[in-house]
Short mmCIF file of C-alpha atoms and ligand atoms in Angstrom, two decimals:
data_model
loop_
_atom_site.label_atom_id
_atom_site.label_comp_id
_atom_site.label_asym_id
_atom_site.label_seq_id
_atom_site.Cartn_x
_atom_site.Cartn_y
_atom_site.Cartn_z
CA SER K 1 0.05 -0.05 -0.07
CA LYS K 2 1.14 3.38 -0.75
CA PRO K 3 2.67 6.00 1.93
CA PRO K 4 -0.28 8.24 2.90
CA PRO K 5 0.29 11.98 1.09
CA VAL K 6 2.63 15.20 3.23
CA VAL K 7 -0.14 17.45 4.40
CA HIS K 8 1.44 21.08 3.46
CA TYR K 9 0.36 23.84 5.00
CA ASN K 10 0.88 27.07 4.38
CA LEU K 11 0.67 29.10 7.36
CA ASN K 12 1.18 32.60 5.81
CA ASN K 13 -2.57 31.22 4.06
CA VAL K 14 -3.92 31.00 7.13
CA THR K 15 -5.27 35.38 7.74
CA ILE K 16 -5.80 36.75 10.82
CA THR K 17 -7.56 39.53 10.67
CA HIS K 18 -10.64 41.75 11.85
CA ASN K 19 -12.97 40.36 9.47
CA PRO K 20 -12.36 36.77 10.22
CA VAL K 21 -16.11 35.89 9.23
CA GLU K 22 -15.70 37.40 5.68
CA ASN K 23 -12.26 35.73 5.51
CA ARG K 24 -13.86 32.04 6.89
CA GLU K 25 -10.74 32.30 9.89
CA ASN K 26 -10.74 28.82 12.31
CA VAL K 27 -11.74 29.94 15.71
CA LEU K 28 -10.12 27.84 18.33
CA ILE K 29 -12.03 28.09 21.63
CA LEU K 30 -10.52 26.67 24.58
CA THR K 31 -12.15 26.13 27.94
CA PRO K 32 -10.90 23.85 31.13
CA MET K 33 -14.10 22.78 33.07
CA VAL K 34 -14.08 21.05 36.36
CA ARG K 35 -17.69 21.68 36.78
CA PHE K 36 -20.76 21.36 33.81
CA TYR K 37 -23.10 24.67 34.09
CA GLN K 38 -26.04 24.94 31.46
CA GLU K 39 -25.93 28.38 31.08
CA TYR K 40 -22.70 28.05 30.06
CA TRP K 41 -23.17 25.50 26.74
CA ASP K 42 -26.78 28.25 26.10
CA ASN K 43 -24.46 30.68 25.80
CA LEU K 44 -21.63 29.00 24.19
CA MET K 45 -24.55 28.05 21.61
CA LYS K 46 -25.82 31.35 21.16
CA LEU K 47 -22.58 32.65 19.34
CA THR K 48 -22.73 33.65 16.37
CA TYR K 49 -19.63 33.32 14.39
CA PRO K 50 -20.56 30.64 11.98
CA HIS K 51 -20.39 27.65 14.26
CA GLU K 52 -18.25 24.65 11.43
CA LEU K 53 -15.36 27.73 11.69
CA ILE K 54 -15.13 26.75 15.14
CA THR K 55 -13.74 24.06 17.37
CA LEU K 56 -14.53 23.25 21.08
CA GLY K 57 -11.86 21.85 23.15
CA PHE K 58 -11.77 21.07 26.54
CA ILE K 59 -9.83 19.61 29.13
CA LEU K 60 -11.20 17.90 33.27
CA PRO K 61 -9.80 16.40 36.06
CA LYS K 62 -9.99 13.33 36.23
CA ASN K 63 -11.80 12.67 39.34
CA LYS K 64 -15.71 12.31 40.01
CA GLU K 65 -16.30 16.10 39.59
CA GLY K 66 -14.42 16.18 36.39
CA ASN K 67 -15.94 12.79 35.63
CA ALA K 68 -20.02 14.24 36.17
CA ALA K 69 -18.89 17.30 34.07
CA THR K 70 -18.07 15.15 31.08
CA THR K 71 -20.90 12.83 31.56
CA ASP K 72 -23.27 16.26 31.72
CA LEU K 73 -20.39 18.10 28.68
CA GLN K 74 -21.03 15.02 26.27
CA LYS K 75 -25.40 14.73 26.94
CA GLN K 76 -25.54 18.55 25.30
CA ILE K 77 -22.53 18.03 22.99
CA ALA K 78 -24.81 14.92 21.46
CA LYS K 79 -27.22 16.72 20.82
CA THR K 80 -25.76 19.58 19.36
CA GLN K 81 -23.70 17.36 17.02
CA LYS K 82 -25.62 14.36 15.61
CA SER K 83 -30.06 15.89 17.03
CA GLY K 84 -30.01 19.23 16.72
CA PRO K 85 -30.07 21.72 13.36
CA GLU K 86 -27.23 21.41 11.02
CA ARG K 87 -26.75 25.20 11.19
CA ASP K 88 -25.80 24.70 15.18
CA ARG K 89 -23.61 21.95 15.13
CA PHE K 90 -18.96 22.41 15.34
CA LYS K 91 -16.43 22.41 13.05
CA SER K 92 -15.06 19.58 15.77
CA ILE K 93 -15.14 19.18 19.37
CA ILE K 94 -12.55 17.44 21.21
CA ILE K 95 -12.45 16.52 25.33
CA LEU K 96 -9.22 15.71 26.70
CA ARG K 97 -9.29 14.02 30.57
CA GLN K 98 -5.94 15.74 32.87
CA ASP K 99 -3.38 13.18 34.05
CA PHE K 100 -2.46 14.84 36.68
CA GLU K 101 -4.46 15.13 39.84
CA PRO K 102 -5.99 19.01 41.03
CA PRO K 103 -3.60 19.64 44.38
CA ILE K 104 -6.39 20.55 45.50
CA PRO K 105 -9.46 18.97 45.55
CA SER K 106 -12.73 21.07 44.94
CA GLN K 107 -13.79 24.44 46.29
CA ASP K 108 -16.06 26.81 46.80
CA GLU K 109 -15.42 30.84 45.66
CA VAL K 110 -13.84 31.97 48.82
CA GLU K 111 -11.50 28.03 49.65
CA ARG K 112 -9.77 28.65 46.38
CA HIS K 113 -9.44 32.38 46.65
CA LYS K 114 -7.84 32.13 49.92
CA MET K 115 -3.78 33.37 49.55
CA GLN K 116 -2.34 30.32 50.49
CA ASN K 117 -4.17 28.19 48.02
CA GLN K 118 -3.42 29.81 45.15
CA LYS K 119 -0.24 29.05 43.87
CA ALA K 120 -0.38 25.88 43.38
CA ARG K 121 -4.17 25.94 42.18
CA ARG K 122 -2.97 28.80 39.56
CA ALA K 123 0.14 26.40 38.79
CA ALA K 124 -2.65 23.41 38.40
CA MET K 125 -4.27 25.50 35.96
CA ALA K 126 -2.23 26.55 34.06
CA LYS K 127 -0.05 22.87 33.11
CA ALA K 128 -4.22 22.04 32.09
CA ARG K 129 -3.66 25.88 30.35
CA ASN K 130 -1.48 24.39 28.03
CA SER K 131 -2.25 20.19 28.26
CA LEU K 132 -5.07 21.86 26.10
CA LEU K 133 -3.44 24.36 24.26
CA PHE K 134 -0.40 22.09 22.65
CA THR K 135 -2.77 18.90 21.92
CA THR K 136 -5.45 21.23 20.59
CA LEU K 137 -3.25 23.89 18.02
CA GLY K 138 -3.40 23.70 14.73
CA PRO K 139 -1.79 24.88 11.42
CA SER K 140 -5.23 26.23 10.24
CA THR K 141 -6.33 28.17 13.65
CA SER K 142 -6.06 32.12 13.48
CA TRP K 143 -7.89 32.70 16.62
CA VAL K 144 -8.25 31.16 20.10
CA LEU K 145 -10.60 31.83 22.56
CA TRP K 146 -9.66 31.32 26.23
CA LEU K 147 -13.61 31.24 27.69
CA ASP K 148 -13.69 29.44 31.37
CA ALA K 149 -16.73 27.08 32.37
CA ASP K 150 -18.17 29.77 34.57
CA ILE K 151 -18.97 32.68 31.80
CA ILE K 152 -22.02 32.44 31.78
CA GLU K 153 -22.96 35.67 29.55
CA THR K 154 -21.38 37.27 26.79
CA PRO K 155 -23.13 39.17 23.87
CA PRO K 156 -23.31 36.87 21.26
CA THR K 157 -21.48 38.19 18.72
CA LEU K 158 -18.36 38.30 20.92
CA ILE K 159 -15.82 37.00 18.85
CA GLN K 160 -16.54 39.08 15.88
CA ASP K 161 -16.99 42.30 18.79
CA LEU K 162 -13.36 41.12 19.29
CA ALA K 163 -11.09 40.42 17.24
CA ARG K 164 -12.14 43.51 15.20
CA HIS K 165 -10.00 44.61 17.59
CA ASP K 166 -7.58 43.20 15.05
CA LYS K 167 -4.84 43.02 18.88
CA PRO K 168 -2.43 39.64 19.61
CA LEU K 169 -4.92 39.28 22.89
CA VAL K 170 -7.69 41.40 23.72
CA ALA K 171 -10.66 41.00 27.31
CA PRO K 172 -13.32 41.72 27.73
CA ASN K 173 -14.30 42.76 31.13
CA CYS K 174 -15.61 40.10 33.95
CA PHE K 175 -18.69 40.98 35.65
CA GLN K 176 -20.80 39.04 38.28
CA ARG K 177 -24.40 39.81 38.99
CA TYR K 178 -25.88 38.85 42.32
CA TYR K 179 -28.43 39.68 44.73
CA ASN K 180 -27.26 43.07 46.05
CA GLU K 181 -29.03 43.39 49.76
CA ASP K 182 -29.17 47.16 50.21
CA THR K 183 -30.52 48.26 47.07
CA LYS K 184 -33.09 44.41 46.86
CA SER K 185 -32.42 44.24 43.80
CA MET K 186 -29.46 42.76 41.33
CA ASP K 187 -26.80 44.40 40.70
CA GLU K 188 -23.53 43.41 39.38
CA ARG K 189 -19.48 43.43 40.40
CA PRO K 190 -16.55 42.49 38.65
CA TYR K 191 -15.21 38.98 38.88
CA ASP K 192 -11.61 39.59 37.84
CA PHE K 193 -8.91 40.87 38.59
CA ASN K 194 -6.37 40.01 36.74
CA ASN K 195 -6.83 41.81 33.74
CA TRP K 196 -3.93 44.81 35.02
CA GLN K 197 -2.15 47.48 34.35
CA ASP K 198 1.27 47.67 36.30
CA SER K 199 2.05 49.87 38.79
CA PRO K 200 5.55 51.27 40.85
CA THR K 201 4.61 49.59 43.98
CA ALA K 202 3.67 45.98 42.31
CA GLN K 203 7.72 46.65 40.77
CA ASP K 204 8.94 47.34 43.83
CA LEU K 205 7.66 44.04 45.33
CA ALA K 206 8.78 41.41 43.24
CA SER K 207 12.22 43.32 43.31
CA LYS K 208 12.90 42.11 46.77
CA MET K 209 11.01 39.10 46.42
CA GLY K 210 12.28 35.28 46.24
CA PRO K 211 12.60 33.79 42.78
CA ASP K 212 10.20 31.24 43.60
CA ASP K 213 7.91 34.60 44.55
CA ILE K 214 5.09 35.30 43.21
CA LEU K 215 2.73 38.44 42.85
CA LEU K 216 -1.40 37.87 43.31
CA GLU K 217 -4.20 40.33 42.98
CA GLY K 218 -7.22 40.75 44.98
CA TYR K 219 -5.34 40.24 48.35
CA LYS K 220 -5.40 42.82 51.52
CA ASP K 221 -2.17 41.20 51.83
CA MET K 222 -0.21 42.56 48.97
CA ALA K 223 -1.51 45.84 48.35
CA THR K 224 0.16 45.94 44.67
CA TYR K 225 -1.87 49.00 43.62
CA ARG K 226 -1.74 48.41 40.14
CA ALA K 227 -5.31 49.72 37.80
CA LEU K 228 -7.01 46.99 37.69
CA MET K 229 -9.95 46.68 34.26
CA ALA K 230 -12.15 45.48 36.87
CA TYR K 231 -12.50 49.00 38.75
CA MET K 232 -11.97 51.11 34.81
CA HIS K 233 -15.87 50.62 33.62
CA LYS K 234 -17.39 53.68 32.59
CA PRO K 235 -21.29 52.89 31.25
CA GLU K 236 -20.98 56.80 29.70
CA ASP K 237 -17.81 55.67 27.92
CA ASP K 238 -17.55 53.65 24.56
CA LEU K 239 -18.58 49.76 24.45
CA HIS K 240 -15.34 49.64 22.15
CA GLN K 241 -13.14 51.49 24.43
CA GLU K 242 -8.91 50.39 24.70
CA VAL K 243 -6.85 49.91 27.18
CA PRO K 244 -3.30 48.39 27.39
CA LEU K 245 -2.48 45.72 30.30
CA ASP K 246 -0.21 44.03 31.73
CA GLY K 247 -1.33 41.18 33.66
CA VAL K 248 -4.95 39.26 31.51
CA GLY K 249 -7.50 36.31 33.34
CA GLY K 250 -8.53 33.97 31.45
CA THR K 251 -11.32 34.03 32.13
CA ALA K 252 -12.54 35.46 28.38
CA LEU K 253 -9.67 35.93 26.48
CA LEU K 254 -8.70 36.10 22.00
CA VAL K 255 -5.72 35.50 20.87
CA LYS K 256 -3.85 35.48 17.72
CA ALA K 257 -3.23 31.78 17.63
CA ASP K 258 0.35 33.31 15.77
CA VAL K 259 0.66 34.33 19.95
CA HIS K 260 0.88 30.84 20.81
CA ARG K 261 2.47 29.73 17.88
CA ASP K 262 5.35 32.37 18.85
CA GLY K 263 5.70 30.35 21.87
CA ALA K 264 3.31 32.29 24.16
CA MET K 265 2.00 28.97 27.13
CA PHE K 266 1.19 29.90 30.61
CA PRO K 267 4.19 29.87 33.31
CA ALA K 268 3.53 26.48 35.60
CA PHE K 269 6.50 28.28 37.09
CA PRO K 270 6.64 31.82 39.01
CA PHE K 271 8.35 33.95 34.92
CA TYR K 272 8.83 37.67 36.54
CA HIS K 273 6.83 36.23 39.76
CA LEU K 274 4.09 36.11 38.00
CA ILE K 275 2.20 33.00 36.72
CA GLU K 276 0.00 31.05 34.43
CA THR K 277 -2.84 33.63 32.37
CA GLU K 278 -1.26 36.96 34.19
CA GLY K 279 2.52 34.88 33.40
CA PHE K 280 1.29 34.02 30.02
CA ALA K 281 0.70 38.22 29.17
CA LYS K 282 4.05 39.02 30.91
CA MET K 283 5.49 36.25 27.99
CA ALA K 284 3.40 37.40 25.81
CA LYS K 285 4.89 40.96 25.97
CA ARG K 286 8.33 39.69 25.80
CA LEU K 287 7.50 38.78 22.32
CA GLY K 288 6.14 41.64 21.30
CA TRP K 289 2.66 41.16 21.72
CA GLN K 290 0.28 44.01 24.13
CA ALA K 291 -2.76 42.60 25.78
CA THR K 292 -5.51 45.60 25.77
CA GLY K 293 -8.69 45.26 27.76
CA LEU K 294 -11.79 46.27 26.90
CA PRO K 295 -13.17 47.69 30.46
CA ASN K 296 -16.46 48.39 28.86
CA TYR K 297 -17.27 45.41 26.96
CA LYS K 298 -18.69 42.82 29.57
CA VAL K 299 -19.35 39.26 29.87
CA TYR K 300 -20.71 37.15 33.42
CA HIS K 301 -19.04 34.99 36.01
CA TYR K 302 -21.33 33.23 37.61
CA ASN K 303 -22.44 33.07 41.29
CA GLU K 304 -22.11 30.21 43.39
P1 GDP X 401 -11.87 31.68 38.80
O1 GDP X 401 -13.23 31.84 38.32
O2 GDP X 401 -10.45 32.49 39.29
O3 GDP X 401 -11.94 31.33 40.71
O4 GDP X 401 -10.92 30.00 38.54
P2 GDP X 401 -12.04 28.54 38.36
O5 GDP X 401 -12.34 27.43 39.66
O6 GDP X 401 -13.71 29.33 37.64
O7 GDP X 401 -11.36 27.70 37.39
C1 GDP X 401 -10.70 29.01 35.77
C2 GDP X 401 -11.43 27.82 35.09
O8 GDP X 401 -11.00 26.53 35.23
C3 GDP X 401 -13.16 26.83 34.80
O9 GDP X 401 -13.59 26.87 34.00
C4 GDP X 401 -12.85 26.15 36.11
O10 GDP X 401 -14.13 24.99 35.78
C5 GDP X 401 -11.99 25.43 35.61
N1 GDP X 401 -11.27 24.48 36.18
C6 GDP X 401 -11.00 24.94 37.62
N2 GDP X 401 -9.91 24.21 38.38
C7 GDP X 401 -9.44 23.48 36.84
C8 GDP X 401 -8.93 21.89 37.22
O11 GDP X 401 -8.33 21.47 38.22
N3 GDP X 401 -8.60 20.94 36.04
C9 GDP X 401 -9.39 21.79 35.30
N4 GDP X 401 -9.51 21.73 33.59
N5 GDP X 401 -10.30 23.08 34.79
C10 GDP X 401 -10.45 23.31 36.08
MN1 MN X 402 -14.67 31.19 37.62
#
């Protein structure tokens, strides 16, 4: 029998433009997932970017929680890809199971946000993101959309809206809806504090740290005085206003695939005293790619 033919991909032909729909650009949506939320899936389904150009990639831990989430996820996938309308179907879907145990078992919001849990937790998240990225990024991928499994509400035009900025990395502002006991009504508050602009204080703290120490954001015991995008939201300003960022979160983040192809990933080790998504922004910057934030363009995180 004949050997299989060699497949040639010319990366110059894979465009990455501000008008990705017209140019038929492939988008890889990557989601690390420990819990399955129906609202996440419903929101994903409502994205108007042509589904036939979207590949979905998931990574779930191999524990009880991860097993349950995988079952729920597969049910929805079967419904969409087999019995659902053709236009809803995605190009392809990849599910990975993690080959390492999470360092700390399942946690609620309060427990996982404790400062002493952060380093091990963020390092494990970095490894999960890297495994997912390096096994799914293909020769025809133009964009990677990082979307956490607990992002339950975005504008349906999320991908087109972010891509139109034509930036190597672009992050919307992640908020959370909650019931405000004071006003007795639904309200919203900033959620993702990893989108920030660096400060002299943070630089100074970092310069005095040991080589294995990391800076964390959003903890009062470590006041960094960084400018957080979470607090830059101004309803009266343009929805598409841009700000430069030095650190990014992973809740929702659109990245040009070339940034990852250049080698920018999620350090599971202190990189300039930063890890995971914040380390990724720094690594991208060292490779010449600047992150951008959209303070007025909001997406919403689940409220446990
Ligand atoms: P937070 O919102 O910053 O507190 O972080 P989360 O705990 O929500 O984690 C971020 C994303 O990673 C979410 O999509 C989670 O479902 C997912 N996640 C959390 N822990 C793990 C893990 O151990 N393995 C994998 N594969 N995903 C995880
Ligand atoms: Mn989350």
